[in-house]
Amino acid sequence: MKKQSIVFFCLFLTILSLNACKKKANIKPEFPQHEITVICPWGEGGGTNAILRELCKTAEKYLGTRIIVENRIGGAGALGHAAIKDANPDGYTLGMITFELNSLSAQELINFTYEDYDPLIRVNADAATLTVSSNAPYNTIQEFVDYCKLHPNEVSIGNSAQYSVWHIGAELFAQATDIKVNHIPFEGAVGAVMALEAGQIEAVSVSLAEVKKQLDAGKVKVLGVMDSQRPQLYPNIPTFKEQGFDIEYSTWRGLALPKKVKPAIKDILVKAFTAAEKDPEFIEKAQALNLTLAYQNSSDFAVFLKSNYDDIVKTIKAIMPLKAVQN
């Protein structure tokens, strides 16, 4: 009888333990308890939309919930960036901020800056290149600079639009090297590259992805890339710094929250999206899109945002007089 009592008691404890485990398994985590919205300031078809959707698709398995990408377009990115800033700070709405956040605020076209966000991670960055025709008489950055100094205001550098990311990059290079060149705006980087290929301009300051087709065909040569390291797919292309010019410049994309989100919730999001960024499946997708991953954690991304903003302000101030002259 005593043995039976002990058996029944043990069985009772086992049932209680199983029920407790079952209840514990059914408890939803504090965050997230429902789907998350990620705002994209740019439309479908562009690089920002493409890489954000792939990242969110991968991050779903680390967060255990559905992630909806919502395109909020307008005002050259201003509308979407404002929507991220003004979102409910509960962690369920975040967004992808891009280079234009800094360039728009530097031109005082919006009344907010990077300081109005809580950065999560930087996702990718595509550095500017200095690309010229394959038959150009210069093969290094120094040779190009020397040529420009011998021929002031004769060399034209094409970019994707006036005051765009690549216009600012070209002017940053011109300021750093003290050369006088003509900055020629086009409707997007494609137009600038086509003009270079046709011999209408001497150089372009666009990303490597945007000249890849012409580079592979031997129609252009890349003198240097404004990055901290050589391109993985083109290790023969040197950086500007290797050639004696301490210039790093790129367009970039990253994730950010509105201010005042709880630190614990932010930490969950940082860990999930960091895991997604380093997931082999996502890395493969990014490579297929010809986009360069350039992860930074929250603190490093915050430092980068300030540095990038300061550089843009300085460059914008230098090229703004050009606008007055042209008008």
Short mmCIF file of N, CA, C and O in Angstrom, two decimals, residues 40-97:
data_model
loop_
_atom_site.label_atom_id
_atom_site.label_comp_id
_atom_site.label_asym_id
_atom_site.label_seq_id
_atom_site.Cartn_x
_atom_site.Cartn_y
_atom_site.Cartn_z
N CYS A 40 9.55 51.50 -45.74
CA CYS A 40 10.56 51.74 -46.77
C CYS A 40 10.25 53.10 -47.41
O CYS A 40 9.17 53.29 -47.97
N PRO A 41 11.18 54.06 -47.35
CA PRO A 41 10.92 55.40 -47.90
C PRO A 41 10.96 55.46 -49.43
O PRO A 41 10.76 56.52 -50.01
N TRP A 42 11.25 54.34 -50.06
CA TRP A 42 11.40 54.31 -51.51
C TRP A 42 10.49 53.24 -52.12
O TRP A 42 10.09 52.30 -51.44
N GLY A 43 10.20 53.39 -53.40
CA GLY A 43 9.24 52.52 -54.06
C GLY A 43 9.79 51.16 -54.45
O GLY A 43 11.00 50.88 -54.32
N GLU A 44 8.92 50.32 -54.92
CA GLU A 44 9.30 49.00 -55.39
C GLU A 44 10.13 49.12 -56.67
O GLU A 44 9.93 50.01 -57.47
N GLY A 45 11.06 48.20 -56.83
CA GLY A 45 11.92 48.21 -58.01
C GLY A 45 13.31 48.74 -57.75
O GLY A 45 14.23 48.51 -58.52
N GLY A 46 13.49 49.47 -56.63
CA GLY A 46 14.80 50.01 -56.30
C GLY A 46 15.58 49.10 -55.39
O GLY A 46 15.07 48.12 -54.83
N GLY A 47 16.85 49.44 -55.17
CA GLY A 47 17.72 48.64 -54.34
C GLY A 47 17.31 48.63 -52.87
O GLY A 47 17.43 47.61 -52.19
N THR A 48 16.80 49.77 -52.38
CA THR A 48 16.39 49.83 -50.97
C THR A 48 15.24 48.87 -50.70
O THR A 48 15.27 48.10 -49.73
N ASN A 49 14.23 48.92 -51.54
CA ASN A 49 13.08 48.04 -51.39
C ASN A 49 13.50 46.57 -51.49
O ASN A 49 13.06 45.73 -50.70
N ALA A 50 14.37 46.27 -52.46
CA ALA A 50 14.77 44.88 -52.70
C ALA A 50 15.53 44.30 -51.51
O ALA A 50 15.21 43.20 -51.03
N ILE A 51 16.52 45.02 -51.01
CA ILE A 51 17.33 44.46 -49.93
C ILE A 51 16.54 44.44 -48.62
O ILE A 51 16.70 43.53 -47.79
N LEU A 52 15.65 45.41 -48.42
CA LEU A 52 14.85 45.43 -47.19
C LEU A 52 13.90 44.25 -47.14
O LEU A 52 13.75 43.60 -46.10
N ARG A 53 13.26 43.94 -48.24
CA ARG A 53 12.31 42.82 -48.26
C ARG A 53 13.03 41.48 -48.03
O ARG A 53 12.51 40.61 -47.33
N GLU A 54 14.21 41.34 -48.58
CA GLU A 54 14.96 40.10 -48.36
C GLU A 54 15.40 39.99 -46.90
O GLU A 54 15.36 38.91 -46.30
N LEU A 55 15.83 41.11 -46.33
CA LEU A 55 16.27 41.10 -44.93
C LEU A 55 15.10 40.77 -44.00
O LEU A 55 15.24 39.96 -43.07
N CYS A 56 13.95 41.37 -44.26
CA CYS A 56 12.78 41.13 -43.41
C CYS A 56 12.28 39.69 -43.54
O CYS A 56 11.87 39.07 -42.55
N LYS A 57 12.34 39.17 -44.75
CA LYS A 57 11.93 37.78 -44.98
C LYS A 57 12.79 36.83 -44.14
O LYS A 57 12.30 35.87 -43.55
N THR A 58 14.08 37.12 -44.08
CA THR A 58 15.00 36.29 -43.30
C THR A 58 14.80 36.51 -41.80
O THR A 58 14.87 35.57 -41.01
N ALA A 59 14.54 37.77 -41.41
CA ALA A 59 14.40 38.09 -39.98
C ALA A 59 13.15 37.49 -39.36
O ALA A 59 13.10 37.32 -38.13
N GLU A 60 12.16 37.15 -40.16
CA GLU A 60 10.92 36.58 -39.62
C GLU A 60 11.18 35.31 -38.80
O GLU A 60 10.55 35.09 -37.77
N LYS A 61 12.12 34.50 -39.26
CA LYS A 61 12.37 33.25 -38.54
C LYS A 61 13.09 33.49 -37.22
O LYS A 61 13.04 32.64 -36.32
N TYR A 62 13.75 34.64 -37.08
CA TYR A 62 14.44 34.94 -35.82
C TYR A 62 13.52 35.68 -34.84
O TYR A 62 13.73 35.61 -33.63
N LEU A 63 12.52 36.37 -35.37
CA LEU A 63 11.57 37.07 -34.51
C LEU A 63 10.33 36.24 -34.22
O LEU A 63 9.59 36.51 -33.27
N GLY A 64 10.07 35.25 -35.08
CA GLY A 64 8.91 34.40 -34.89
C GLY A 64 7.60 35.07 -35.17
O GLY A 64 6.56 34.71 -34.61
N THR A 65 7.62 36.08 -36.03
CA THR A 65 6.40 36.77 -36.39
C THR A 65 6.50 37.29 -37.82
O THR A 65 7.60 37.36 -38.39
N ARG A 66 5.37 37.66 -38.38
CA ARG A 66 5.34 38.19 -39.75
C ARG A 66 5.85 39.63 -39.75
O ARG A 66 5.57 40.41 -38.83
N ILE A 67 6.61 39.99 -40.80
CA ILE A 67 7.10 41.35 -40.97
C ILE A 67 6.54 41.91 -42.28
O ILE A 67 6.74 41.32 -43.34
N ILE A 68 5.85 43.02 -42.19
CA ILE A 68 5.24 43.65 -43.36
C ILE A 68 6.08 44.85 -43.78
O ILE A 68 6.35 45.74 -42.97
N VAL A 69 6.50 44.89 -45.03
CA VAL A 69 7.22 46.04 -45.56
C VAL A 69 6.22 46.98 -46.20
O VAL A 69 5.45 46.59 -47.09
N GLU A 70 6.22 48.20 -45.76
CA GLU A 70 5.26 49.21 -46.24
C GLU A 70 6.01 50.33 -46.93
O GLU A 70 6.83 51.01 -46.31
N ASN A 71 5.75 50.53 -48.22
CA ASN A 71 6.40 51.59 -48.98
C ASN A 71 5.67 52.91 -48.77
O ASN A 71 4.49 53.03 -49.06
N ARG A 72 6.40 53.89 -48.23
CA ARG A 72 5.86 55.25 -48.05
C ARG A 72 6.72 56.19 -48.88
O ARG A 72 7.79 56.63 -48.43
N ILE A 73 6.30 56.46 -50.08
CA ILE A 73 7.15 57.22 -51.00
C ILE A 73 6.67 58.67 -51.14
O ILE A 73 5.52 58.98 -50.91
N GLY A 74 7.60 59.53 -51.54
CA GLY A 74 7.29 60.93 -51.78
C GLY A 74 8.33 61.85 -51.18
O GLY A 74 8.99 61.52 -50.20
N GLY A 75 8.51 62.99 -51.83
CA GLY A 75 9.43 64.00 -51.31
C GLY A 75 10.87 63.56 -51.29
O GLY A 75 11.62 63.94 -50.38
N ALA A 76 11.28 62.78 -52.29
CA ALA A 76 12.67 62.30 -52.37
C ALA A 76 13.07 61.57 -51.09
O ALA A 76 14.20 61.69 -50.61
N GLY A 77 12.14 60.79 -50.54
CA GLY A 77 12.42 60.02 -49.34
C GLY A 77 11.96 60.68 -48.05
O GLY A 77 11.93 60.05 -46.99
N ALA A 78 11.55 61.95 -48.12
CA ALA A 78 11.18 62.70 -46.92
C ALA A 78 9.94 62.13 -46.24
O ALA A 78 9.90 62.02 -45.00
N LEU A 79 8.95 61.73 -47.01
CA LEU A 79 7.70 61.23 -46.44
C LEU A 79 7.92 59.96 -45.63
O LEU A 79 7.44 59.83 -44.50
N GLY A 80 8.65 59.01 -46.20
CA GLY A 80 8.90 57.76 -45.50
C GLY A 80 9.75 57.93 -44.26
O GLY A 80 9.49 57.31 -43.22
N HIS A 81 10.77 58.77 -44.36
CA HIS A 81 11.64 59.00 -43.20
C HIS A 81 10.84 59.67 -42.07
O HIS A 81 11.05 59.36 -40.89
N ALA A 82 9.95 60.59 -42.42
CA ALA A 82 9.12 61.24 -41.41
C ALA A 82 8.20 60.22 -40.72
O ALA A 82 7.98 60.28 -39.51
N ALA A 83 7.67 59.28 -41.52
CA ALA A 83 6.77 58.26 -40.97
C ALA A 83 7.49 57.37 -39.97
O ALA A 83 6.91 56.95 -38.96
N ILE A 84 8.75 57.06 -40.23
CA ILE A 84 9.54 56.25 -39.27
C ILE A 84 9.74 57.04 -37.98
O ILE A 84 9.54 56.53 -36.88
N LYS A 85 10.12 58.28 -38.12
CA LYS A 85 10.38 59.14 -36.96
C LYS A 85 9.14 59.31 -36.08
O LYS A 85 9.22 59.31 -34.86
N ASP A 86 7.98 59.44 -36.73
CA ASP A 86 6.74 59.73 -36.00
C ASP A 86 5.96 58.48 -35.59
O ASP A 86 4.84 58.59 -35.06
N ALA A 87 6.50 57.30 -35.83
CA ALA A 87 5.79 56.06 -35.51
C ALA A 87 5.64 55.89 -34.00
O ALA A 87 6.39 56.46 -33.20
N ASN A 88 4.65 55.09 -33.61
CA ASN A 88 4.44 54.75 -32.20
C ASN A 88 5.69 54.04 -31.67
O ASN A 88 6.11 53.03 -32.23
N PRO A 89 6.29 54.53 -30.60
CA PRO A 89 7.54 53.93 -30.09
C PRO A 89 7.31 52.66 -29.28
O PRO A 89 7.80 52.53 -28.16
N ASP A 90 6.57 51.72 -29.86
CA ASP A 90 6.32 50.45 -29.17
C ASP A 90 7.14 49.30 -29.74
O ASP A 90 7.04 48.17 -29.29
N GLY A 91 7.96 49.61 -30.76
CA GLY A 91 8.81 48.59 -31.37
C GLY A 91 8.16 47.85 -32.52
O GLY A 91 8.84 47.10 -33.24
N TYR A 92 6.88 48.07 -32.74
CA TYR A 92 6.18 47.35 -33.80
C TYR A 92 6.25 48.07 -35.15
O TYR A 92 5.79 47.54 -36.16
N THR A 93 6.80 49.28 -35.16
CA THR A 93 7.02 50.00 -36.41
C THR A 93 8.45 50.55 -36.41
O THR A 93 8.83 51.28 -35.49
N LEU A 94 9.20 50.16 -37.39
CA LEU A 94 10.55 50.68 -37.60
C LEU A 94 10.72 50.94 -39.08
O LEU A 94 9.75 50.86 -39.83
N GLY A 95 11.91 51.25 -39.52
CA GLY A 95 12.06 51.53 -40.94
C GLY A 95 13.50 51.51 -41.39
O GLY A 95 14.43 51.40 -40.59
N MET A 96 13.66 51.60 -42.72
CA MET A 96 14.99 51.66 -43.31
C MET A 96 15.31 53.11 -43.65
O MET A 96 14.63 53.72 -44.48
N ILE A 97 16.31 53.66 -42.97
CA ILE A 97 16.77 55.01 -43.29
C ILE A 97 17.90 54.90 -44.30
O ILE A 97 18.64 53.91 -44.33
#
